Short mmCIF file of C-alpha atoms and ligand atoms in Angstrom, two decimals:
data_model
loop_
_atom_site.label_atom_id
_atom_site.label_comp_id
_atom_site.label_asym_id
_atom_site.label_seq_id
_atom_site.Cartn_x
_atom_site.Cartn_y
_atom_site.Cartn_z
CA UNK X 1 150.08 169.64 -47.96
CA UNK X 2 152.88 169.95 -45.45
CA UNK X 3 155.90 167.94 -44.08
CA UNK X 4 156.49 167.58 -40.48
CA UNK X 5 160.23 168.12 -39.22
CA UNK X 6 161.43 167.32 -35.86
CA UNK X 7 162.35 170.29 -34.33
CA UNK X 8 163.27 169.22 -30.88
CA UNK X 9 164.57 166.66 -29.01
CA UNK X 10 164.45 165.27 -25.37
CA UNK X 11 165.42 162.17 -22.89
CA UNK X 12 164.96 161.28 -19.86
CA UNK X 13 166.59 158.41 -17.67
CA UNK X 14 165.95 157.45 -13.98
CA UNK X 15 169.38 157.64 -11.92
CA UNK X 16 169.50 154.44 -10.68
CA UNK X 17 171.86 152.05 -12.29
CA UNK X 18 171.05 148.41 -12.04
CA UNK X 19 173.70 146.10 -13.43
CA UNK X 20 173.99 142.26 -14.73
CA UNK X 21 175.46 141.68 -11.71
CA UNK X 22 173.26 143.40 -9.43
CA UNK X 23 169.99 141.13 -11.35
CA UNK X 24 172.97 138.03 -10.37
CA UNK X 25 171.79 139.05 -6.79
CA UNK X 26 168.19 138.48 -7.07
CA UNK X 27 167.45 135.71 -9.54
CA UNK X 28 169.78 132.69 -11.13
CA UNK X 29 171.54 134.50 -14.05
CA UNK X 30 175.00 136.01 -14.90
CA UNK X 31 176.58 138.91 -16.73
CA UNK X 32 178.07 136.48 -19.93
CA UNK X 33 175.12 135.32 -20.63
CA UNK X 34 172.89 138.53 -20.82
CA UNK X 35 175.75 140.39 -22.66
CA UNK X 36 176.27 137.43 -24.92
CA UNK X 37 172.80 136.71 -26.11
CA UNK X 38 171.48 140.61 -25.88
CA UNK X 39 174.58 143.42 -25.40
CA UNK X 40 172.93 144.96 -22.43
CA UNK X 41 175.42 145.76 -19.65
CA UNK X 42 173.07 147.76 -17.42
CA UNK X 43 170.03 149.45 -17.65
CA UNK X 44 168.11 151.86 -15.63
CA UNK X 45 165.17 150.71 -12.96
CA UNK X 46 163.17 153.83 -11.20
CA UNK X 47 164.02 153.24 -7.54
CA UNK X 48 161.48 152.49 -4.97
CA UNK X 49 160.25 156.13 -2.96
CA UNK X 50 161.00 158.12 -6.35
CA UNK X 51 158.11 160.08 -7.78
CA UNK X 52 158.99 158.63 -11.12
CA UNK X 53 156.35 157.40 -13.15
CA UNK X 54 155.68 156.30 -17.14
CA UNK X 55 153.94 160.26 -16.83
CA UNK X 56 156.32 161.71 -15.30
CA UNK X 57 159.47 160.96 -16.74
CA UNK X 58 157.35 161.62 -20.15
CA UNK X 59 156.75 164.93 -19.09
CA UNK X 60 160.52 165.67 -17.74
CA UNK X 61 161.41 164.29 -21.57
CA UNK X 62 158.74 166.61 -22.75
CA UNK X 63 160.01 170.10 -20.99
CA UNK X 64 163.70 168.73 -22.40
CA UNK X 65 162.39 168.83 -26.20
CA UNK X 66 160.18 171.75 -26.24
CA UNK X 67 162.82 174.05 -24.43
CA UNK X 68 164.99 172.80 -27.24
CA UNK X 69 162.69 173.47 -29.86
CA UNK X 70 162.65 176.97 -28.48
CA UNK X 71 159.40 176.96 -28.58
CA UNK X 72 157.04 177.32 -25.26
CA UNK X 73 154.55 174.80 -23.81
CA UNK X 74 151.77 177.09 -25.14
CA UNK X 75 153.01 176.57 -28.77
CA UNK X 76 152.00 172.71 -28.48
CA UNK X 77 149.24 171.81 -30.48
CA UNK X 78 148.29 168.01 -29.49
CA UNK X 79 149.97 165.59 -27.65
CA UNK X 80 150.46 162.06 -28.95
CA UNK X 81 151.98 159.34 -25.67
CA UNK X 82 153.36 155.95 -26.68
CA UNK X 83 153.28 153.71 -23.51
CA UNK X 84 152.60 150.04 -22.84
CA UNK X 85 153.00 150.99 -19.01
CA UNK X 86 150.89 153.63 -18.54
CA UNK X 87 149.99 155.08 -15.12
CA UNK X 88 146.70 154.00 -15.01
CA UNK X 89 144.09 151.37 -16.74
CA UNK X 90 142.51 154.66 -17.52
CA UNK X 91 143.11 157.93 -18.47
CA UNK X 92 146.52 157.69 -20.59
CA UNK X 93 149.33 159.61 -19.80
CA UNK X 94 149.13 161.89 -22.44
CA UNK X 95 146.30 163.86 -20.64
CA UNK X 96 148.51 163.90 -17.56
CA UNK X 97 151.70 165.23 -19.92
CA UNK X 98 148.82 168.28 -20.54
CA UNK X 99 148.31 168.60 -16.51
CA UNK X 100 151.74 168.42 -15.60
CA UNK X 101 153.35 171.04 -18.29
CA UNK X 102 150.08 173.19 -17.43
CA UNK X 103 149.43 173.43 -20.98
CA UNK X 104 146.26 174.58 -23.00
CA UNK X 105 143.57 172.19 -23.20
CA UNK X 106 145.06 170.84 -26.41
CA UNK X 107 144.15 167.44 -27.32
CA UNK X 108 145.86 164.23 -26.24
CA UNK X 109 145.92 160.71 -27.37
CA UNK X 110 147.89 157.52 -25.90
CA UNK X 111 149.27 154.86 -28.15
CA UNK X 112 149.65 151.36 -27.37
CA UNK X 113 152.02 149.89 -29.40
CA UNK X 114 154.64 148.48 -27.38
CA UNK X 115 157.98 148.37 -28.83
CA UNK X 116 156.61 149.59 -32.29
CA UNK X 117 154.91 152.28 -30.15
CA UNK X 118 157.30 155.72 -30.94
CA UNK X 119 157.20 154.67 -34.98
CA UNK X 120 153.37 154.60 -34.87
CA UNK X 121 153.25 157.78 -31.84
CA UNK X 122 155.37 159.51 -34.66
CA UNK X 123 153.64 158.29 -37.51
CA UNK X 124 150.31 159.94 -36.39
CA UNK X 125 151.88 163.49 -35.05
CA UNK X 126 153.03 163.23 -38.52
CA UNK X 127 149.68 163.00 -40.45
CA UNK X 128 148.04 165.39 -38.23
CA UNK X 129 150.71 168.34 -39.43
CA UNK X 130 150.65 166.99 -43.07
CA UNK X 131 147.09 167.94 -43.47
CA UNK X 132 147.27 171.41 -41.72
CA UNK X 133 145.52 170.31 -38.85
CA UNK X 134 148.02 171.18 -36.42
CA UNK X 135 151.37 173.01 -36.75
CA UNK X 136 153.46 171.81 -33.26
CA UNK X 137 152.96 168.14 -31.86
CA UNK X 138 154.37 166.76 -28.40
CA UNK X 139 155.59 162.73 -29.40
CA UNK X 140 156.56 161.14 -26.82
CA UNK X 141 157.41 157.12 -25.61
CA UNK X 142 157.62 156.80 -22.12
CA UNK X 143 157.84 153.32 -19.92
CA UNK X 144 158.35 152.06 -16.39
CA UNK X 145 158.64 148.82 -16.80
CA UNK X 146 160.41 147.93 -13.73
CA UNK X 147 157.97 147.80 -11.09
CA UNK X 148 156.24 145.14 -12.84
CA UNK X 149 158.73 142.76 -14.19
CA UNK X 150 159.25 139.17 -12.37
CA UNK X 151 162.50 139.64 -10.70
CA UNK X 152 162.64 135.64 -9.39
CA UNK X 153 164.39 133.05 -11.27
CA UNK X 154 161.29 132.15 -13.39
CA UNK X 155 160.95 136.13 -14.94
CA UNK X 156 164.79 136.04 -16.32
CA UNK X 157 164.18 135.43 -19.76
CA UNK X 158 162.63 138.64 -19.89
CA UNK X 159 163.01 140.78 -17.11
CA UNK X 160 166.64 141.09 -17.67
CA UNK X 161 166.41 143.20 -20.94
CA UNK X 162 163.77 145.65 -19.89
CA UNK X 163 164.46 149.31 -18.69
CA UNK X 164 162.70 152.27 -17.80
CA UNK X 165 162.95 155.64 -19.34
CA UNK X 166 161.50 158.77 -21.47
CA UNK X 167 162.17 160.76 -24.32
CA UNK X 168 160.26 163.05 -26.39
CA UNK X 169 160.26 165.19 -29.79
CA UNK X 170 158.29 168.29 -31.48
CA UNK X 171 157.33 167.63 -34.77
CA UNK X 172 156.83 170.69 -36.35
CA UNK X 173 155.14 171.91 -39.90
CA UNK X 174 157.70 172.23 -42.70
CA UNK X 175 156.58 173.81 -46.08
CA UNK X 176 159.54 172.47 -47.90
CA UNK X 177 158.14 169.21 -48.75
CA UNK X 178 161.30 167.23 -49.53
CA UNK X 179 162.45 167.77 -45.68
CA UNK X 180 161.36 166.29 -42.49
CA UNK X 181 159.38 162.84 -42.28
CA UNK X 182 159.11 161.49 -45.81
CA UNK X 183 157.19 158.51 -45.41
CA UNK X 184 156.01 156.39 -42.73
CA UNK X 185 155.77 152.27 -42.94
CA UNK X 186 153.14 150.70 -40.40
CA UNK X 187 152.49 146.65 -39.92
CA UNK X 188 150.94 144.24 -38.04
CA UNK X 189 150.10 140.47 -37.30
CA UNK X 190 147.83 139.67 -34.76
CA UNK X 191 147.62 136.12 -34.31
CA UNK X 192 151.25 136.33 -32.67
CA UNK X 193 149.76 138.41 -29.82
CA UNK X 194 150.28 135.51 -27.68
CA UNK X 195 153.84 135.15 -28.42
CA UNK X 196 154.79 138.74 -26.07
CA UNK X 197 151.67 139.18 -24.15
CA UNK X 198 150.97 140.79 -20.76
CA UNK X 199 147.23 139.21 -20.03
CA UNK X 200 145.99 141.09 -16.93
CA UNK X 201 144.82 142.75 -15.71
CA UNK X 202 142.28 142.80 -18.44
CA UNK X 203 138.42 143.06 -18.16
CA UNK X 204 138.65 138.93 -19.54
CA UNK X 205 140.79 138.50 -16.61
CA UNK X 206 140.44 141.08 -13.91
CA UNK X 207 142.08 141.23 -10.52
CA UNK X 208 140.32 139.15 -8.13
CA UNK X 209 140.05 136.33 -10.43
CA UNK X 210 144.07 136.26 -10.48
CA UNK X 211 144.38 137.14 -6.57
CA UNK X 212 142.60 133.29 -6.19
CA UNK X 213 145.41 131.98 -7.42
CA UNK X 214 148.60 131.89 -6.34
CA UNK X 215 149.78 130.17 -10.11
CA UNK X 216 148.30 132.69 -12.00
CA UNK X 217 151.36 135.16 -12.96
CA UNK X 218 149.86 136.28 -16.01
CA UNK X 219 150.15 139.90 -15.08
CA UNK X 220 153.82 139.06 -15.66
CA UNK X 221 154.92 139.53 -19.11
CA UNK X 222 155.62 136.57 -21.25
CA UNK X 223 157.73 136.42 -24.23
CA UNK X 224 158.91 133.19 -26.56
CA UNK X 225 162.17 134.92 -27.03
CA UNK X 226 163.09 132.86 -29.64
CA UNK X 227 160.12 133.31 -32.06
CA UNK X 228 160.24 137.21 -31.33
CA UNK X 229 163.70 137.18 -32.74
CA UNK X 230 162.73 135.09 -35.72
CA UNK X 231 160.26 137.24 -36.77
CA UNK X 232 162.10 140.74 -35.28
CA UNK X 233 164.57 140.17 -37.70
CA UNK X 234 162.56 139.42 -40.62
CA UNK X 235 160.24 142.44 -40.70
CA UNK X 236 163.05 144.81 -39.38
CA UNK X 237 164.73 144.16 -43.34
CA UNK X 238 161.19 144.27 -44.77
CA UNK X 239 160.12 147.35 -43.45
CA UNK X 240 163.10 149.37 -44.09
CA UNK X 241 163.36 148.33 -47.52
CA UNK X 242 159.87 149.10 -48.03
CA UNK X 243 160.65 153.05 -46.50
CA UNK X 244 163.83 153.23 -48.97
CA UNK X 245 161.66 152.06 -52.28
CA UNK X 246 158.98 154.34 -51.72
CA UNK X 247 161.56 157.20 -51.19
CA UNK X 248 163.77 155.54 -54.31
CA UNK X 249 166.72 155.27 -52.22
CA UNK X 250 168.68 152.49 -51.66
CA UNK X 251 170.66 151.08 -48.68
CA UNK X 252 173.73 152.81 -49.38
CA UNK X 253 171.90 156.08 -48.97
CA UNK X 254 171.36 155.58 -45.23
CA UNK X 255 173.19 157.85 -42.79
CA UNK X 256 171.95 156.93 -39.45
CA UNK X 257 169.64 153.85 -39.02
CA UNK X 258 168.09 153.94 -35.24
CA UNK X 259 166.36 150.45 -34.65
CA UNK X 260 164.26 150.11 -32.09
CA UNK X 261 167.04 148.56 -28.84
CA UNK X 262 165.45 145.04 -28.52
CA UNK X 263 168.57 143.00 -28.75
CA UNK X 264 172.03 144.07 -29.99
CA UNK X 265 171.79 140.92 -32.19
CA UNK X 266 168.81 142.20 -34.10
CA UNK X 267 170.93 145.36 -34.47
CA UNK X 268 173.73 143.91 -35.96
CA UNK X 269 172.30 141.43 -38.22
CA UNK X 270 169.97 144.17 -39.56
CA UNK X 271 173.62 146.34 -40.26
CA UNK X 272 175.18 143.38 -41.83
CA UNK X 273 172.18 142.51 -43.54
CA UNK X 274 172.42 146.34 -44.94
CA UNK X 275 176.09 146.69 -45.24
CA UNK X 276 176.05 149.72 -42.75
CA UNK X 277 179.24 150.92 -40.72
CA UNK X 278 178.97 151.11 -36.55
CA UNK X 279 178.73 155.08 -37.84
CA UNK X 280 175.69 154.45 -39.68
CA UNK X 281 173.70 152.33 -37.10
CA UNK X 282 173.00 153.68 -33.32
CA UNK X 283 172.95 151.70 -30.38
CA UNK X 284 172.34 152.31 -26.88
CA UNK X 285 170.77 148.89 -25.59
CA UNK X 286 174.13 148.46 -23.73
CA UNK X 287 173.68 151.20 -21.16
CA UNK X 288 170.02 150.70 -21.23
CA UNK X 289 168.12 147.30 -22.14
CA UNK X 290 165.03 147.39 -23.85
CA UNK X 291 163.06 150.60 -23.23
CA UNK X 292 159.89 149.36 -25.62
CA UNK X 293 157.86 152.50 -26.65
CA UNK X 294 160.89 154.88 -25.20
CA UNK X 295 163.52 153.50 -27.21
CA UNK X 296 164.14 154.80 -30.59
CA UNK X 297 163.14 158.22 -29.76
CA UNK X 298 165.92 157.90 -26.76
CA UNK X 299 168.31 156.44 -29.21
CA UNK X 300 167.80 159.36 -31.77
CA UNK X 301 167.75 162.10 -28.97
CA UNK X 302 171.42 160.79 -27.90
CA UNK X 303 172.67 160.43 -31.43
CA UNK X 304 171.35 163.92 -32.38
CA UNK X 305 173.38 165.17 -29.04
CA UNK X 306 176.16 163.10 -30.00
CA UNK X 307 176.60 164.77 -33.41
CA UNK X 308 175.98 161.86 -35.21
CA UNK X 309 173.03 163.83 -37.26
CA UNK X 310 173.20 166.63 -39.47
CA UNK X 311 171.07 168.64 -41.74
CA UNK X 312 170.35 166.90 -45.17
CA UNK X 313 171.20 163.29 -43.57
CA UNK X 314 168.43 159.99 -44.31
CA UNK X 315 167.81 159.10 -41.11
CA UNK X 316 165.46 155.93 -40.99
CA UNK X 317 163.98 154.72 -37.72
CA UNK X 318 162.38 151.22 -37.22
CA UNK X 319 160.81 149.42 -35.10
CA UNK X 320 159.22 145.66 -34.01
CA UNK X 321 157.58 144.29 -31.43
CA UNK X 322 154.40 142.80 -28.98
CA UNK X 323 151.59 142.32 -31.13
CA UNK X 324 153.05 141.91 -33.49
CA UNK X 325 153.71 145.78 -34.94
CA UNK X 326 156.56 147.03 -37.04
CA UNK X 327 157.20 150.19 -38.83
CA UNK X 328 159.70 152.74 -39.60
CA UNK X 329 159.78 156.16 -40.86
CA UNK X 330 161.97 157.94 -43.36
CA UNK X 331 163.69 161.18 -42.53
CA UNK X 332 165.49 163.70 -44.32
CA UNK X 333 166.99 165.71 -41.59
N1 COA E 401 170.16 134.12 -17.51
C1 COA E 401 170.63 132.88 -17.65
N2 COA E 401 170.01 131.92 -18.36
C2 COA E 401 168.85 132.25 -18.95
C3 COA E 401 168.30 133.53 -18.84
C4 COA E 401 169.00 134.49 -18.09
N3 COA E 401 168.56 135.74 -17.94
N4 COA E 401 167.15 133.56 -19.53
C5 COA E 401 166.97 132.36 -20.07
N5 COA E 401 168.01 131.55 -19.71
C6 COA E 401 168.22 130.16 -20.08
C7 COA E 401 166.94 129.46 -20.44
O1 COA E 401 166.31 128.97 -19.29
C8 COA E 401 167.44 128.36 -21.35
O2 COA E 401 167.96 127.32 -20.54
P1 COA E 401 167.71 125.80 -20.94
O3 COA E 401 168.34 125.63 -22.29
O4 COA E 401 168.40 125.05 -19.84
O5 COA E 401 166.23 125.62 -20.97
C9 COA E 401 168.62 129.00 -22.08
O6 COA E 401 169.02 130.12 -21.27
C10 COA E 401 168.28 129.47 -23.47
O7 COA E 401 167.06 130.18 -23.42
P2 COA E 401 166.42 130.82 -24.70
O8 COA E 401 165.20 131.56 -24.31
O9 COA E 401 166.31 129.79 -25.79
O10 COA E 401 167.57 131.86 -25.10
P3 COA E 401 167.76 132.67 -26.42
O11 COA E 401 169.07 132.34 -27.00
O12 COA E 401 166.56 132.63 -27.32
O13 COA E 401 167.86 134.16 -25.83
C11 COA E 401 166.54 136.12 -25.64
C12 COA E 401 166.78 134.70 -25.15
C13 COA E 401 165.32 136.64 -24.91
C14 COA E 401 167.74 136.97 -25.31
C15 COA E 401 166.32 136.13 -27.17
O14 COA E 401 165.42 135.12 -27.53
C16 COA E 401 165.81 137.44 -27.68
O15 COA E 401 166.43 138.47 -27.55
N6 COA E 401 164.64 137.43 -28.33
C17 COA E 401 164.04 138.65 -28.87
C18 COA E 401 163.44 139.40 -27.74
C19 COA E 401 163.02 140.76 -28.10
O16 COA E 401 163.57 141.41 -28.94
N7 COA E 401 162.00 141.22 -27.38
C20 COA E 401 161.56 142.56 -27.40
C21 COA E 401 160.44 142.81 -28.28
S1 COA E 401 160.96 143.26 -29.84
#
């Protein structure tokens, strides 16, 4: 048996800057009340005639981590893609990550597991090096969720915390089996799909069926914000405690926690909840909203470049979200 370590890291954000006040122009909301209630400032939207794509940023993310790993695209293994916005119905991105880097003809696999999606992406690189099977793995969480977000009045409960972006990680065989990922935590509860649901297109619900009707908008995410937080908050504690028990360490023992960048106000009740200092929590939900499948491994990739990791530190990453799913993963860097 083997650990897996990450190795390398990478990010990648689209240029364009779209503020509270520029979403003030196109739909009946303000910059108080999205700071207040979620922290977000700005976030970043892929602008219209851009070649950017959930696949393409990925891959840009990819390159950024791999080059950093010092390691080659021909030293990649498999590739595992966590996306809820993928660039087609069908194939996933991650076989388009193995086009665009020009790569072997390794195997790839696309996860969809929303905001939960990187912890699970992560979770399976990680059991794939564990056994042997493979030494380097591409992880990455990639989404554009701009281009399909309702940007009227009626969409601003949710369309104002989503942003797009990429980022990406090697995960890498370690022999010293107290380093790298220690343990990985994965949940669900289905009968709260409804509660953050895109419906269609789905083959129960396909696309000329909705083009009928001009009241159908359920290929526009919906979200009761209020029982997402509820529960967010809830299973955020559980799972982390449940990744510090198995590991028999205890919450003073954390050095960086990244939580997945739903809501500043999950963040910080989860560091009260913990006791944790603003050095022992990262957050990046201000400069760009709610990245979903992209987040955490964004969050971690600035932190790392930030300094705000070092060698021998517990580094615990966690995650909720649409389905529900909720994990996290303990890390001795
Ligand atoms: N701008 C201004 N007003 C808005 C608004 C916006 N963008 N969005 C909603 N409102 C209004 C609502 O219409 C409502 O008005 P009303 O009282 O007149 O009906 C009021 O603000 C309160 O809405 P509500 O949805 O109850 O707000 P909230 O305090 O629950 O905050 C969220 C909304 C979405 C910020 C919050 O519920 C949340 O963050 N939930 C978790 C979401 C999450 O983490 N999702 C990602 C998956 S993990």
């Amino acid at each position: 048996m083997y650990n897996s370590k990450i190795i390398g890291l990478g990010k990648y954000l689209p240029e364009h800057v779209v503020t509270n006040d520029d979403l003030s122009q196109m739909m009946d909301t303000n910059d108080e009340w999205i700071q207040e209630r979620t922290g977000i400032k700005e976030r970043r939207w892929i602008k219209e005639g851009t070649d950017d794509t959930s696949a393409v940023m990925g891959a840009k993310a990819s390159r950024m981590a791999i080059d950093r790993a010092g390691l080659t695209k021909d030293d990649i293994d498999f590739i595992v893609f966590a996306t809820m916005t993928p660039d087609y119905y069908f194939p996933g991105c991650g076989v388009q990550i193995q086009d665009m880097l020009d790569m072997k003809n390794i195997g790839a696999i696309d996860i969809r597991n929303q905001c939960s999606g990187f912890v699970y992406a992560i979770s399976v690189a990680d059991q794939f090096i564990k056994t042997g099977m493979y030494k380097n793995i591409l992880v990455v969480g990639s989404e554009y969720h701009s281009n399909g977000l309702d940007k009227s009045t009626r969409g601003r409960g949710v369309t104002v915390i989503f942003g797009d972006g990429a980022g990406a990680c090697v995960l890498s065989r370690e022999e010293d089996t107290t380093k790298g990922i220690l343990s990985t935590h994965l949940h669900s509860e289905g009968k709260y799909a409804d509660k953050l649901i895109v419906e269609a297109p789905s083959i129960k619900h396909w696309v000329p069926e909705i083009m009928e009707s001009k009241e159908d908008l359920s290929y526009f995410p919906y979200m009761d914000g209020t029982f997402v937080f509820k529960h967010a908050v809830v299973r955020f504690s559980e799972v982390i405690i449940e990744g510090l028990m198995k590991n028999g360490l205890q919450k003073e023992d954390i050095d960086m926690l990244i939580p997945h960048q739903a809501n500043l106000r999950i963040a910080q009740f989860i560091q009260k909840k913990f006791g944790l200092s603003n050095d022992q929590v990262f957050n990046n939900i201000m400069k760009y909203g709610n990245t979903t499948a992209a987040s955490v491994i964004i969050a971690l990739t600035e932190a790392w470049e930030q300094g705000k990791i070092n060698e021998g530190d517990n580094v615990v990453l966690a995650a909720f979200g649409s389905g529900f799913t909720w994990g996290s993963v303990i890390i001795k860097w």
